[in-house]
Amino acid sequence: MSEEKGDEFLSWENLIYVADFLQASGENRFSLLGGEPTLHPAFTDFVIYLLERNFDIHVFTSGIMAEEKLEEAVFLARDLPIEKLTFICNLNDPQQTNTSLAEVESVKRFLHFLGPRVALGFNIYRKDFELDFLFSYINEFGLQRSLRLGIAHPIPQELNRSVSPEDIKAILKRLFYYTRMFERFRVKPGFDCGFPLCGVTDTQLAWLYRYTGGRSGFACGPVIDIGPDMSVWPCFPLSSFHRKSLFDFNSLQEVLDYYRRIHDVVRCEVGGIFEECDDCLFREDGICQGGCIAHSIAKFQVEAPVRLKEVYL
Amino acid sequence: MSLLIPVCTPHQKLLERLRGRRLVLRIKSLGLINEAVVLSQQCGVQVHCLIVAGSAPLEDFDFAQEHRGIPVALFAPNLGRFRDLAPKLRILRDLNIRIYLPLDREENFGGLRILSSLGVPSAAVFHNGCIDWEKAADLMTYALLGRFRHAPIEPFQYLAEHYSGSQRDDFSAVYFNDATRYVHIDEEGHIALSSQDLEDQRFISAQLKDLDSLIENDEYRERVEIWRRFFLQAEGCAYCEAWRICLGKFNEFRDANDGCSAFFKEFLEVIEQYQILKTRKMQPWQP
């Protein structure tokens, strides 16, 4: 809803265009992301409008918001079925990131008032991550019993903090230390995109399958982000990759097909994040996508330009 | 009896003099709807439409289910806070109402789209030349070619439905200012040919009894054919290919960029596209 590097906000006209575009494509889910979407001056009005259009709304937030905004969010949520308005709150470990007390209090206030509507998300960017505080929050504030887990992927040509392919197996190993905690707190883990199948053992996979009913996958594909200026890109790490205008497409399916085709081209060049991905049967069969494609694209940008032109920014 | 529809206030003596006719009644608030309808019935006139011109934002109006079916044209300066309007949308959608918002306020470009996308018929009011023509073109394109179903936005829908390509079309009727369809009458029975004329007390007749013979009146004919004057000068609107749908309404406000001309030319193209899409049918194989 707002550009991270600018102060441009999504306009009413563009919001309505996107709503039309999605509904004409048969989509009834509308995700509001940022920056911090609740900072948009018309955030509350946008949510009310989208509810009037019968969308199920997912708001990705840090949970840090002014009291007035929180009151508005609580007001919005009253009497609404949970599935109509859900908040996905991405949290950082307050101890590992030295989060200020004021921010922690703000998050807790948010979780306190909107608990049952909140699903937590956690982005892993270091090997020694801790999940304990998330279980504690879920329990204390009665949050949804799910945890969206993502890995920080590289953003090509940007120096963001990300997890290297070599560290992913160690991260997954650490993640599975928490299986008992997941079970005791009845929290279902959900893998975001970019996890490789070979990072887990058969035993871990069996647990994951049994515990989540096979809902966790090892995918990497376009999810489609739309900016305030109506530009589209395949996902957050690839925000500079083959940016197009939403006006170039007639349906969401067309956008997805466009970026899937480019993903296929990239995977023709390099199978996945590991060398073994090239001959991997599971990848060929589509059971695993070979980790996040941003790793490959980031590498292409710093080597000799000898590959298919589509793989470059 | 003349087919011209008088636009007037619900003044009992006046309505009695207009017995048997179809009228447009101007009232000051939605709260006066019932009173106006009852008075019309008592005076034996049929209500074509009620005009409510308010100075408060749309969110401040109190809409009532009991007004369902009564045709209303509601003029408001803007929507107001959407969150305060939203609880009224369900009723608003049930009413036979069209919301008029002026385009000299930038927020109303969004406001009209909001209403339309939520199923409320609306109309853009071109008060004067202070219009962002590019935004108006976006709105018009949305109104006619928007990809998802939505309520009509006038005057775009009106022209798209009426334009034949072979003759001029006037969208003034959307605002009750087409003198071939509406005349404006004050409490004393003076007749004017537009709401502005009535306000300025520029009457075409001072006697209500002239109503039925008005179309034979030379001055009336001259006013109705006033568009001809554009072709007495070999400049400006006379050369604009889109004149046939705007009829020179923005002549005195034309800027150096001819914003209105570009807008109406684009409008013509969009109307053509709209009509093609509307008439395109599945053509099965032919033997």
Tab-separated table of N, CA and C in Angstrom, chain A residues 12-14 16-17 19-24 41-42 44-46 48-50 52-53 72 75 246-247 249-251, chain B residues 80-84 86-87 89-90 93 106-111 113-115 117-118 135 142 146-150:
chain	number	residue	atom	x	y	z
A	12	TRP	N	-7.421	5.630	-4.135
A	12	TRP	CA	-8.729	4.980	-4.216
A	12	TRP	C	-8.940	4.386	-5.603
A	13	GLU	N	-8.583	5.160	-6.635
A	13	GLU	CA	-8.799	4.696	-8.006
A	13	GLU	C	-8.065	3.374	-8.249
A	14	ASN	N	-6.803	3.330	-7.790
A	14	ASN	CA	-6.026	2.119	-8.013
A	14	ASN	C	-6.517	0.959	-7.152
A	16	ILE	N	-9.566	0.410	-6.327
A	16	ILE	CA	-10.778	-0.103	-6.972
A	16	ILE	C	-10.409	-0.920	-8.214
A	17	TYR	N	-9.379	-0.436	-8.952
A	17	TYR	CA	-8.951	-1.189	-10.133
A	17	TYR	C	-8.463	-2.585	-9.722
A	19	ALA	N	-9.198	-4.235	-7.004
A	19	ALA	CA	-10.337	-5.028	-6.516
A	19	ALA	C	-11.114	-5.607	-7.701
A	20	ASP	N	-11.350	-4.788	-8.713
A	20	ASP	CA	-12.048	-5.251	-9.923
A	20	ASP	C	-11.242	-6.362	-10.604
A	21	PHE	N	-9.945	-6.106	-10.719
A	21	PHE	CA	-9.047	-7.045	-11.398
A	21	PHE	C	-9.099	-8.414	-10.710
A	22	LEU	N	-9.015	-8.392	-9.380
A	22	LEU	CA	-8.996	-9.656	-8.643
A	22	LEU	C	-10.353	-10.350	-8.728
A	23	GLN	N	-11.417	-9.581	-8.561
A	23	GLN	CA	-12.734	-10.222	-8.607
A	23	GLN	C	-13.044	-10.760	-9.999
A	24	ALA	N	-12.617	-10.035	-11.017
A	24	ALA	CA	-12.824	-10.537	-12.379
A	24	ALA	C	-11.989	-11.793	-12.621
A	41	PRO	N	-3.137	6.585	5.235
A	41	PRO	CA	-4.166	7.447	5.837
A	41	PRO	C	-5.584	6.904	5.651
A	42	ALA	N	-5.803	6.140	4.593
A	42	ALA	CA	-7.164	5.627	4.347
A	42	ALA	C	-7.260	4.133	4.681
A	44	THR	N	-8.285	2.325	7.213
A	44	THR	CA	-9.567	1.850	7.747
A	44	THR	C	-10.644	1.884	6.669
A	45	ASP	N	-10.679	2.979	5.919
A	45	ASP	CA	-11.686	3.103	4.859
A	45	ASP	C	-11.478	2.043	3.777
A	46	PHE	N	-10.208	1.774	3.445
A	46	PHE	CA	-9.916	0.741	2.442
A	46	PHE	C	-10.442	-0.619	2.907
A	48	ILE	N	-12.823	-1.241	5.069
A	48	ILE	CA	-14.295	-1.243	5.050
A	48	ILE	C	-14.796	-1.416	3.611
A	49	TYR	N	-14.137	-0.713	2.699
A	49	TYR	CA	-14.536	-0.813	1.284
A	49	TYR	C	-14.383	-2.254	0.778
A	50	LEU	N	-13.233	-2.853	1.066
A	50	LEU	CA	-12.976	-4.211	0.569
A	50	LEU	C	-13.926	-5.224	1.204
A	52	GLU	N	-16.970	-4.459	1.968
A	52	GLU	CA	-18.206	-4.228	1.195
A	52	GLU	C	-18.156	-4.968	-0.134
A	53	ARG	N	-16.929	-5.116	-0.670
A	53	ARG	CA	-16.773	-5.852	-1.935
A	53	ARG	C	-16.698	-7.363	-1.701
A	72	GLU	N	-9.149	1.843	15.801
A	72	GLU	CA	-9.859	1.704	14.521
A	72	GLU	C	-9.897	0.241	14.082
A	75	PHE	N	-12.299	-1.632	16.151
A	75	PHE	CA	-13.650	-1.237	15.744
A	75	PHE	C	-14.048	-1.973	14.457
A	246	LEU	N	0.335	-3.565	-14.015
A	246	LEU	CA	-0.870	-4.400	-13.923
A	246	LEU	C	-1.765	-4.187	-15.148
A	247	PHE	N	-1.666	-2.972	-15.727
A	247	PHE	CA	-2.503	-2.654	-16.880
A	247	PHE	C	-2.122	-3.486	-18.123
A	249	PHE	N	-1.978	-6.633	-18.156
A	249	PHE	CA	-2.584	-7.966	-18.045
A	249	PHE	C	-4.102	-7.870	-17.920
A	250	ASN	N	-4.752	-8.958	-18.334
A	250	ASN	CA	-6.212	-8.991	-18.254
A	250	ASN	C	-6.748	-9.788	-17.071
A	251	SER	N	-5.881	-10.596	-16.482
A	251	SER	CA	-6.341	-11.381	-15.331
A	251	SER	C	-5.142	-11.771	-14.484
B	80	GLY	N	-17.833	12.454	1.946
B	80	GLY	CA	-17.556	12.530	3.378
B	80	GLY	C	-16.691	11.345	3.777
B	81	ARG	N	-16.702	11.010	5.064
B	81	ARG	CA	-15.860	9.894	5.527
B	81	ARG	C	-16.505	8.578	5.114
B	82	PHE	N	-15.725	7.781	4.400
B	82	PHE	CA	-16.302	6.547	3.861
B	82	PHE	C	-16.805	5.639	4.976
B	83	ARG	N	-16.076	5.601	6.083
B	83	ARG	CA	-16.479	4.695	7.168
B	83	ARG	C	-17.845	5.074	7.744
B	84	ASP	N	-18.210	6.358	7.634
B	84	ASP	CA	-19.523	6.780	8.127
B	84	ASP	C	-20.619	6.554	7.076
B	86	ALA	N	-20.420	3.967	4.868
B	86	ALA	CA	-20.527	2.517	4.631
B	86	ALA	C	-21.760	1.872	5.274
B	87	PRO	N	-22.106	2.197	6.536
B	87	PRO	CA	-23.288	1.542	7.119
B	87	PRO	C	-24.589	1.875	6.385
B	89	LEU	N	-24.824	2.068	3.056
B	89	LEU	CA	-24.769	1.604	1.660
B	89	LEU	C	-25.845	0.592	1.321
B	90	ARG	N	-26.155	-0.272	2.280
B	90	ARG	CA	-27.151	-1.313	1.998
B	90	ARG	C	-28.495	-0.666	1.633
B	93	ARG	N	-28.322	1.226	-1.751
B	93	ARG	CA	-28.406	0.349	-2.932
B	93	ARG	C	-29.847	-0.064	-3.221
B	106	GLU	N	-11.426	17.284	-6.481
B	106	GLU	CA	-10.644	16.149	-6.952
B	106	GLU	C	-11.054	14.835	-6.272
B	107	GLU	N	-11.421	14.923	-4.994
B	107	GLU	CA	-11.777	13.698	-4.261
B	107	GLU	C	-12.964	12.974	-4.894
B	108	ASN	N	-13.770	13.711	-5.665
B	108	ASN	CA	-14.973	13.094	-6.205
B	108	ASN	C	-14.713	12.155	-7.388
B	109	PHE	N	-13.526	12.266	-7.993
B	109	PHE	CA	-13.187	11.284	-9.030
B	109	PHE	C	-13.144	9.895	-8.389
B	110	GLY	N	-12.535	9.843	-7.202
B	110	GLY	CA	-12.519	8.577	-6.452
B	110	GLY	C	-13.901	8.265	-5.902
B	111	GLY	N	-14.584	9.309	-5.411
B	111	GLY	CA	-15.907	9.118	-4.802
B	111	GLY	C	-16.902	8.477	-5.760
B	113	ARG	N	-16.210	6.614	-8.340
B	113	ARG	CA	-15.824	5.222	-8.562
B	113	ARG	C	-16.218	4.340	-7.382
B	114	ILE	N	-16.049	4.887	-6.191
B	114	ILE	CA	-16.415	4.102	-4.998
B	114	ILE	C	-17.902	3.750	-5.076
B	115	LEU	N	-18.721	4.758	-5.296
B	115	LEU	CA	-20.162	4.522	-5.341
B	115	LEU	C	-20.517	3.519	-6.438
B	117	SER	N	-18.645	1.282	-7.946
B	117	SER	CA	-18.144	-0.075	-7.708
B	117	SER	C	-18.932	-0.781	-6.615
B	118	LEU	N	-19.631	-0.010	-5.791
B	118	LEU	CA	-20.430	-0.621	-4.729
B	118	LEU	C	-21.913	-0.685	-5.108
B	135	LYS	N	-8.192	13.101	-15.553
B	135	LYS	CA	-8.867	12.264	-14.555
B	135	LYS	C	-10.301	11.959	-14.980
B	142	TYR	N	-13.393	4.055	-17.000
B	142	TYR	CA	-13.831	3.103	-15.968
B	142	TYR	C	-15.338	2.867	-16.082
B	146	GLY	N	-14.981	-0.557	-17.591
B	146	GLY	CA	-14.501	-1.213	-16.369
B	146	GLY	C	-14.709	-2.708	-16.449
B	147	ARG	N	-13.706	-3.470	-15.941
B	147	ARG	CA	-13.715	-4.907	-16.186
B	147	ARG	C	-14.701	-5.665	-15.289
B	148	PHE	N	-15.122	-5.043	-14.200
B	148	PHE	CA	-16.037	-5.750	-13.299
B	148	PHE	C	-17.348	-4.990	-13.245
B	149	ARG	N	-18.439	-5.702	-13.050
B	149	ARG	CA	-19.747	-5.037	-13.120
B	149	ARG	C	-19.860	-3.972	-12.026
B	150	HIS	N	-20.469	-2.866	-12.404
B	150	HIS	CA	-20.619	-1.754	-11.465
B	150	HIS	C	-21.819	-0.929	-11.890
